[in-house]
Each structure stands twice: as structure tokens, then as C-alpha cells.
Amino acid sequence: MDHKEAIFQGILEGDMAAVDAATRASLDAGLAANELLDQAMIPAMDEVGRLFEENEYYVPELLIAARAMKAGLAILRPHLVAQGIGSRGKVALGTVKGDLHDIGKNLVGIMIEGAGFEVVDLGVDVSPAQFVQAVEEENAQVIGLSALLTTTMPSMQRTIEALREAGLRDKVKVIIGGAPVTQRYADEIGADGYTRDAAAAAKLVRQMLSED
Ligand code: B1M
């Protein structure tokens, strides 16, 4: 089994130690961090999702797979974050109210940090009021909302409404993403941007903040 297969298999089996070892071995062998992410870790989580849909995996398997992926991601993090933090602007990120999925959101944070922005991670299950507070108290110029459940997507719209009610809508750009989210939904709810993946989110933030 090569290193990428070992990472893939380790995530599928929720074997944190195997993912840790294979990720380190891959980097030592000269493989690029983004290659490991795109060709082993993300496909492994997709496969976990497929197995869950087919009732071969249940929530405990999802949890241990997620824990194994996070172990690998922690090793990749310094490699993905190439530049220093904080000079270009501030982005507050969170997974919306009712939603506990944070792997994609964490990846978006890593890529935005890598593009040279300060990231305030608000965590998961973040209410519209907490996003409003982050704009007021942290002076974030962009907020990023992540949702993985179709049932939590409406919280994105509620967050945009809460910003409007607080008189802050013109002061902050709102970007959204997550597996069930689409450009069409972003247009419908009046978000400023949508991206399909974390690398594109970092690119979008760069474009948005250089326009100001
Ligand atoms: Co859950 N889960 N889960 N889960 N889970 C999904 C999302 C699901 C699609 C699985 C399935 O049925 N195939 C399904 C949602 C169905 C739907 O709504 N349409 C689902 C379900 C149903 C549930 C529960 C309801 C299960 C239950 O309890 N019966 C429950 C809900 C809990 C809650 O949130 N309230 C639940 C729980 C969990 C765990 C906690 C066990 C665990 C999460 C652990 C964690 O995150 N710490 C979990 C997992 C691991 C998954 C799957 C398998 C993997 C998600 C993941 O991490 N993907 C997922 C199936 C799947 O997605 N294939 C599934 C890897 C990650 C890198 O991708 O997050 O999509 P992703 O991020 C991408 C892009 O979307 C984008 O960038 C990333 C890539 O670069 N992106 C953004 C994300 N956020 C962005 C923000 C941006 C821009 C881009 O701008 C701000």
C-alpha cells in the first residue's frame, strides 16, 4: 500500500495512528500537502459519506473517521499555511447554528490563513447573533458561513438578516459554502460570494479585500 492509500484507508477505518504515520511518511517522501488533501483525505471522507448513506457506517464511524482526518490535517496545516498571518485583513468563520460539521470549515480557515489573512474561528453551532457580535467586536471585514446539512442552510439567510437588522450589512462581506450550498442559493439569500472548496474561498477573500 502506498502512502496515499494508507491515509485513505486509515481515515476509512478511523485509525488515527495510521493516518498520522502515513501523513508524516508522505511529507518525508516529498509528496505535497495539497496532493495528500485532494487525493487521499477528501476522497476518504467522501467514501465515508457514501458508506453512511448506504447504512454501512453509522454516526460512531463518522466520528472516528473525522477524528482521524483531523489528525492528518493537523500535520498538513503548517505546510498549507505558507505565509504569515494578519497583515491583509480579518475573516470570522463559523459553522452555522445547529450544525456540528467542522472539517470543511477548518480547511477553509487554514487556506485563508495561508493567503495571509487573520482568521477568527467562531467554531460550530454559531448563531446569527454570534456572527453579528464578531463583526462588531472583532471588526471582521468578511464572515464565512459553512453548512453541511440542508436543514441548517436557512441559518445562513437568518445571519444575513441579522446583519442587516444590526445595520452592519454594508460593512461586511458574507461568503458561504459547504456541500449542500450552491451559487444559486447564495444569490437567493443575498450573500456576497459562494465557493465550492477551501482554496477558492481563500482566492475569493483575496479578491474581495483587495477591491476595498
Ligand atoms: Co454528517 N452528514 N451528520 N457527520 N457527515 C453529512 C454532511 C451527510 C451528507 C452524510 C450523508 O448522509 N451522506 C449528511 C447530510 C445530509 C443532508 O443534510 N443533505 C449528514 C448527516 C445526516 C449527519 C447527522 C444528521 C447524522 C445523524 O446524527 N443521524 C449528524 C448531524 C449533526 C449536526 O451537525 N447537528 C451528523 C454528524 C456528523 C459527525 C459529527 C458524526 C461528523 C462530523 C465531525 C466533524 O466535522 N467534526 C459527520 C461527518 C464526518 C460527515 C461526512 C461523512 C463528512 C463531512 C466532511 O468532513 N467532509 C458527510 C458526508 C460528506 O460530506 N461526504 C456528512 C470533508 C470536508 C473537507 O468537506 O465539509 O464538504 P466539506 O467541506 C468542503 C466544501 O464543502 C467546502 O470546502 C471544503 C473542501 O475544500 N466548504 C466551504 C465547506 N465550508 C465552506 C465554507 C466556505 C467555502 C467553502 O466559505 C465560508
Tab-separated table of C-alpha atoms and ligand atoms in Angstrom:
chain	number	residue	atom	x	y	z
A	1	MET	CA	0.000	0.000	0.000
A	2	ASP	CA	1.433	3.407	-0.894
A	3	HIS	CA	1.284	6.392	1.469
A	4	LYS	CA	-1.838	7.935	-0.066
A	5	GLU	CA	-3.692	4.616	0.060
A	6	ALA	CA	-2.616	4.246	3.695
A	7	ILE	CA	-4.073	7.691	4.514
A	8	PHE	CA	-7.292	6.875	2.638
A	9	GLN	CA	-7.639	3.505	4.369
A	10	GLY	CA	-6.678	4.933	7.775
A	11	ILE	CA	-9.469	7.547	7.577
A	12	LEU	CA	-11.961	4.928	6.439
A	13	GLU	CA	-11.053	2.773	9.428
A	14	GLY	CA	-10.840	5.714	11.813
A	15	ASP	CA	-7.267	4.740	12.600
A	16	MET	CA	-5.717	7.964	13.860
A	17	ALA	CA	-2.250	6.499	14.425
A	18	ALA	CA	-2.119	5.069	10.899
A	19	VAL	CA	-3.203	8.407	9.366
A	20	ASP	CA	-0.668	10.266	11.483
A	21	ALA	CA	2.154	7.919	10.448
A	22	ALA	CA	1.226	7.799	6.753
A	23	THR	CA	0.833	11.602	6.543
A	24	ARG	CA	4.256	12.173	8.088
A	25	ALA	CA	5.812	9.491	5.871
A	26	SER	CA	4.230	11.068	2.763
A	27	LEU	CA	5.637	14.507	3.570
A	28	ASP	CA	9.050	12.977	4.294
A	29	ALA	CA	8.868	11.274	0.913
A	30	GLY	CA	8.347	14.678	-0.720
A	31	LEU	CA	4.614	14.497	-1.503
A	32	ALA	CA	2.865	17.859	-1.477
A	33	ALA	CA	0.361	18.680	1.277
A	34	ASN	CA	-2.380	19.690	-1.166
A	35	GLU	CA	-1.909	16.433	-3.072
A	36	LEU	CA	-2.495	14.449	0.134
A	37	LEU	CA	-5.551	16.528	0.890
A	38	ASP	CA	-7.132	16.340	-2.573
A	39	GLN	CA	-6.165	12.790	-3.480
A	40	ALA	CA	-6.418	10.957	-0.172
A	41	MET	CA	-8.125	12.805	2.697
A	42	ILE	CA	-11.101	14.440	0.966
A	43	PRO	CA	-11.865	11.339	-1.167
A	44	ALA	CA	-11.744	9.257	2.036
A	45	MET	CA	-14.356	11.483	3.702
A	46	ASP	CA	-16.498	11.267	0.554
A	47	GLU	CA	-16.304	7.489	0.769
A	48	VAL	CA	-17.227	7.630	4.468
A	49	GLY	CA	-20.268	9.711	3.471
A	50	ARG	CA	-21.219	7.150	0.820
A	51	LEU	CA	-20.948	4.275	3.296
A	52	PHE	CA	-23.095	6.243	5.745
A	53	GLU	CA	-25.750	6.816	3.069
A	54	GLU	CA	-25.787	3.087	2.369
A	55	ASN	CA	-26.178	2.257	6.063
A	56	GLU	CA	-22.833	0.504	6.186
A	57	TYR	CA	-21.460	3.197	8.515
A	58	TYR	CA	-23.276	4.859	11.403
A	59	VAL	CA	-22.571	8.025	13.397
A	60	PRO	CA	-19.773	6.446	15.535
A	61	GLU	CA	-17.865	5.509	12.352
A	62	LEU	CA	-18.332	9.064	11.019
A	63	LEU	CA	-16.945	10.430	14.257
A	64	ILE	CA	-13.822	8.300	14.345
A	65	ALA	CA	-13.198	8.896	10.634
A	66	ALA	CA	-13.473	12.649	11.270
A	67	ARG	CA	-11.064	12.370	14.199
A	68	ALA	CA	-8.555	10.523	12.002
A	69	MET	CA	-8.892	13.120	9.236
A	70	LYS	CA	-8.312	15.913	11.761
A	71	ALA	CA	-5.110	14.199	12.917
A	72	GLY	CA	-3.823	14.223	9.338
A	73	LEU	CA	-4.983	17.791	8.754
A	74	ALA	CA	-3.118	18.987	11.851
A	75	ILE	CA	0.116	17.679	10.320
A	76	LEU	CA	-0.614	19.291	6.947
A	77	ARG	CA	-1.627	22.606	8.473
A	78	PRO	CA	1.840	24.262	8.667
A	79	HIS	CA	2.524	23.136	5.102
A	80	LEU	CA	-0.726	24.612	3.830
A	81	VAL	CA	-0.281	27.856	5.736
A	82	ALA	CA	2.597	29.161	3.724
A	83	GLN	CA	2.621	32.837	4.718
A	84	GLY	CA	2.382	34.926	7.858
A	85	ILE	CA	-0.931	35.831	9.402
A	86	GLY	CA	-2.761	39.035	9.964
A	87	SER	CA	-1.467	41.653	7.634
A	88	ARG	CA	-4.164	41.771	5.000
A	89	GLY	CA	-7.459	41.759	6.906
A	90	LYS	CA	-9.675	39.765	9.206
A	91	VAL	CA	-12.127	36.975	8.463
A	92	ALA	CA	-14.510	35.438	11.012
A	93	LEU	CA	-15.514	31.879	10.211
A	94	GLY	CA	-18.089	29.561	11.648
A	95	THR	CA	-20.363	26.608	11.031
A	96	VAL	CA	-23.936	27.821	11.309
A	97	LYS	CA	-26.452	27.253	14.098
A	98	GLY	CA	-27.491	23.627	14.559
A	99	ASP	CA	-24.589	22.264	12.526
A	100	LEU	CA	-21.608	20.489	14.096
A	101	HIS	CA	-19.578	19.654	10.970
A	102	ASP	CA	-16.283	21.498	11.146
A	103	ILE	CA	-13.714	19.770	8.938
A	104	GLY	CA	-14.542	21.783	5.810
A	105	LYS	CA	-14.771	24.991	7.820
A	106	ASN	CA	-11.369	24.293	9.407
A	107	LEU	CA	-9.889	23.695	5.982
A	108	VAL	CA	-11.310	26.984	4.726
A	109	GLY	CA	-9.681	28.673	7.746
A	110	ILE	CA	-6.313	27.095	7.006
A	111	MET	CA	-6.402	28.211	3.368
A	112	ILE	CA	-7.478	31.762	4.243
A	113	GLU	CA	-4.681	31.988	6.822
A	114	GLY	CA	-2.334	30.692	4.155
A	115	ALA	CA	-3.404	33.590	1.945
A	116	GLY	CA	-2.220	35.990	4.660
A	117	PHE	CA	-5.415	36.931	6.495
A	118	GLU	CA	-6.182	36.709	10.181
A	119	VAL	CA	-8.874	34.137	10.886
A	120	VAL	CA	-11.158	34.281	13.906
A	121	ASP	CA	-12.642	30.813	14.282
A	122	LEU	CA	-16.072	31.050	15.900
A	123	GLY	CA	-16.436	27.265	15.974
A	124	VAL	CA	-19.576	25.281	15.256
A	125	ASP	CA	-23.264	25.864	16.013
A	126	VAL	CA	-22.743	29.614	15.604
A	127	SER	CA	-25.915	31.684	15.909
A	128	PRO	CA	-26.702	34.746	13.771
A	129	ALA	CA	-26.207	36.890	16.903
A	130	GLN	CA	-22.695	35.486	17.383
A	131	PHE	CA	-21.773	36.353	13.787
A	132	VAL	CA	-23.109	39.883	14.350
A	133	GLN	CA	-21.028	40.115	17.532
A	134	ALA	CA	-17.899	39.023	15.649
A	135	VAL	CA	-18.362	41.838	13.151
A	136	GLU	CA	-18.913	44.371	15.934
A	137	GLU	CA	-16.190	43.227	18.305
A	138	GLU	CA	-13.555	41.767	16.009
A	139	ASN	CA	-14.031	44.192	13.135
A	140	ALA	CA	-14.051	41.308	10.705
A	141	GLN	CA	-14.288	42.538	7.115
A	142	VAL	CA	-15.506	39.174	5.859
A	143	ILE	CA	-17.577	36.493	7.541
A	144	GLY	CA	-17.584	32.941	6.254
A	145	LEU	CA	-20.509	30.634	6.930
A	146	SER	CA	-20.278	26.892	6.478
A	147	ALA	CA	-23.215	24.437	6.460
A	148	LEU	CA	-23.203	20.701	5.746
A	149	LEU	CA	-26.840	19.977	6.407
A	150	THR	CA	-29.731	21.057	4.216
A	151	THR	CA	-31.652	21.680	7.443
A	152	THR	CA	-29.125	24.254	8.690
A	153	MET	CA	-28.737	26.229	5.442
A	154	PRO	CA	-31.605	28.609	6.387
A	155	SER	CA	-29.425	29.854	9.242
A	156	MET	CA	-27.242	31.468	6.575
A	157	GLN	CA	-30.158	33.594	5.463
A	158	ARG	CA	-31.045	34.400	9.090
A	159	THR	CA	-27.457	35.530	9.663
A	160	ILE	CA	-27.602	37.905	6.696
A	161	GLU	CA	-30.916	39.278	8.002
A	162	ALA	CA	-29.414	39.747	11.477
A	163	LEU	CA	-26.504	41.713	9.984
A	164	ARG	CA	-28.988	43.900	8.120
A	165	GLU	CA	-31.050	44.484	11.267
A	166	ALA	CA	-27.887	45.438	13.173
A	167	GLY	CA	-27.036	47.992	10.449
A	168	LEU	CA	-23.847	46.110	9.556
A	169	ARG	CA	-24.696	44.575	6.199
A	170	ASP	CA	-22.772	47.203	4.199
A	171	LYS	CA	-19.706	46.889	6.428
A	172	VAL	CA	-19.016	43.215	5.882
A	173	LYS	CA	-18.836	40.754	3.022
A	174	VAL	CA	-20.548	37.416	3.546
A	175	ILE	CA	-19.267	34.260	1.887
A	176	ILE	CA	-20.905	30.891	2.190
A	177	GLY	CA	-20.059	27.281	1.395
A	178	GLY	CA	-20.477	23.641	2.322
A	179	ALA	CA	-21.548	20.533	0.435
A	180	PRO	CA	-25.284	21.344	0.009
A	181	VAL	CA	-24.720	25.061	-0.719
A	182	THR	CA	-24.799	26.433	-4.264
A	183	GLN	CA	-24.179	29.706	-6.081
A	184	ARG	CA	-27.894	29.849	-6.718
A	185	TYR	CA	-28.641	29.663	-3.006
A	186	ALA	CA	-26.038	32.374	-2.347
A	187	ASP	CA	-27.784	34.623	-4.898
A	188	GLU	CA	-31.184	33.853	-3.399
A	189	ILE	CA	-30.204	34.880	0.129
A	190	GLY	CA	-28.061	37.843	-0.914
A	191	ALA	CA	-24.625	36.508	0.105
A	192	ASP	CA	-21.657	38.260	-1.492
A	193	GLY	CA	-19.978	35.055	-2.565
A	194	TYR	CA	-20.009	31.276	-2.671
A	195	THR	CA	-17.219	28.831	-3.366
A	196	ARG	CA	-17.168	25.078	-3.755
A	197	ASP	CA	-13.897	24.492	-1.938
A	198	ALA	CA	-11.470	25.930	0.552
A	199	ALA	CA	-8.792	27.045	-1.902
A	200	ALA	CA	-11.375	29.012	-3.909
A	201	ALA	CA	-12.664	30.592	-0.684
A	202	ALA	CA	-9.183	31.967	0.039
A	203	LYS	CA	-8.950	33.316	-3.502
A	204	LEU	CA	-12.351	34.974	-3.175
A	205	VAL	CA	-11.411	36.656	0.117
A	206	ARG	CA	-8.255	37.965	-1.504
A	207	GLN	CA	-10.292	39.436	-4.387
A	208	MET	CA	-12.895	40.933	-2.066
A	209	LEU	CA	-10.438	42.621	0.242
A	210	SER	CA	-8.202	43.946	-2.485
A	211	GLU	CA	-11.237	45.709	-4.033
A	212	ASP	CA	-11.746	47.756	-0.827
B	1	B1M	CO1	-22.609	14.197	8.987
B	1	B1M	N1	-23.742	14.354	7.405
B	1	B1M	N2	-24.193	14.199	10.136
B	1	B1M	N3	-21.362	13.962	10.437
B	1	B1M	N4	-21.294	13.935	7.663
B	1	B1M	C1	-23.087	14.549	6.117
B	1	B1M	C2	-22.913	16.041	5.812
B	1	B1M	C3	-24.080	13.820	5.114
B	1	B1M	C4	-24.037	14.369	3.679
B	1	B1M	C5	-23.822	12.301	5.169
B	1	B1M	C6	-24.710	11.521	4.223
B	1	B1M	O1	-25.855	11.301	4.511
B	1	B1M	N5	-24.165	11.153	3.089
B	1	B1M	C7	-25.470	14.066	5.844
B	1	B1M	C8	-26.182	15.379	5.455
B	1	B1M	C9	-27.409	15.147	4.595
B	1	B1M	C10	-28.043	16.440	4.232
B	1	B1M	O2	-28.334	17.295	5.016
B	1	B1M	N6	-28.265	16.597	2.947
B	1	B1M	C11	-25.028	14.077	7.304
B	1	B1M	C12	-25.898	13.830	8.400
B	1	B1M	C13	-27.312	13.431	8.040
B	1	B1M	C14	-25.491	13.956	9.745
B	1	B1M	C15	-26.347	13.750	11.013
B	1	B1M	C16	-27.769	14.345	10.968
B	1	B1M	C17	-26.345	12.226	11.297
B	1	B1M	C18	-27.204	11.790	12.463
B	1	B1M	O3	-26.986	12.170	13.586
B	1	B1M	N7	-28.194	10.998	12.116
B	1	B1M	C19	-25.486	14.439	12.104
B	1	B1M	C20	-25.808	15.951	12.260
B	1	B1M	C21	-25.054	16.573	13.415
B	1	B1M	C22	-25.136	18.091	13.366
B	1	B1M	O4	-24.357	18.713	12.678
B	1	B1M	N8	-26.113	18.650	14.080
B	1	B1M	C23	-24.125	14.280	11.508
B	1	B1M	C24	-22.972	14.189	12.270
B	1	B1M	C25	-21.704	14.013	11.778
B	1	B1M	C26	-20.480	13.803	12.663
B	1	B1M	C27	-20.480	14.724	13.894
B	1	B1M	C28	-20.509	12.357	13.142
B	1	B1M	C29	-19.306	14.011	11.648
B	1	B1M	C30	-18.706	15.456	11.661
B	1	B1M	C31	-17.467	15.566	12.506
B	1	B1M	C32	-16.813	16.914	12.338
B	1	B1M	O5	-16.965	17.638	11.366
B	1	B1M	N9	-16.064	17.259	13.347
B	1	B1M	C33	-20.012	13.845	10.300
B	1	B1M	C34	-19.323	13.645	9.066
B	1	B1M	C35	-17.838	13.391	9.163
B	1	B1M	C36	-19.974	13.697	7.799
B	1	B1M	C37	-19.391	13.422	6.386
B	1	B1M	C38	-19.185	11.925	6.261
B	1	B1M	C39	-18.094	14.108	6.018
B	1	B1M	C40	-18.099	15.636	6.153
B	1	B1M	C41	-16.692	16.141	5.929
B	1	B1M	O6	-15.989	16.434	6.894
B	1	B1M	N10	-16.243	16.188	4.657
B	1	B1M	C42	-20.554	13.982	5.456
B	1	B1M	C43	-20.653	13.281	4.115
B	1	B1M	C44	-19.882	14.030	3.039
B	1	B1M	O7	-19.757	15.227	3.059
B	1	B1M	N11	-19.411	13.297	2.049
B	1	B1M	C45	-21.712	14.034	6.380
B	1	B1M	C46	-14.872	16.579	4.294
B	1	B1M	C47	-14.784	18.126	4.204
B	1	B1M	C48	-13.383	18.532	3.776
B	1	B1M	O8	-15.701	18.525	3.189
B	1	B1M	O9	-17.155	19.845	4.832
B	1	B1M	O10	-17.891	19.477	2.421
B	1	B1M	P1	-16.795	19.679	3.405
B	1	B1M	O11	-16.001	20.995	3.011
B	1	B1M	C49	-15.616	21.246	1.677
B	1	B1M	C50	-16.605	22.096	0.870
B	1	B1M	O12	-17.959	21.849	1.216
B	1	B1M	C51	-16.125	23.497	1.106
B	1	B1M	O13	-14.718	23.377	1.317
B	1	B1M	C52	-14.356	22.053	1.720
B	1	B1M	C53	-13.370	21.448	0.710
B	1	B1M	O14	-12.326	22.244	0.383
B	1	B1M	N12	-16.650	24.292	2.216
B	1	B1M	C54	-16.667	25.655	2.122
B	1	B1M	C55	-17.096	23.940	3.443
B	1	B1M	N13	-17.426	25.021	4.143
B	1	B1M	C56	-17.167	26.092	3.377
B	1	B1M	C57	-17.293	27.455	3.622
B	1	B1M	C58	-16.920	28.348	2.603
B	1	B1M	C59	-16.455	27.891	1.376
B	1	B1M	C60	-16.309	26.540	1.109
B	1	B1M	O15	-16.982	29.667	2.745
B	1	B1M	C61	-17.197	30.202	4.035
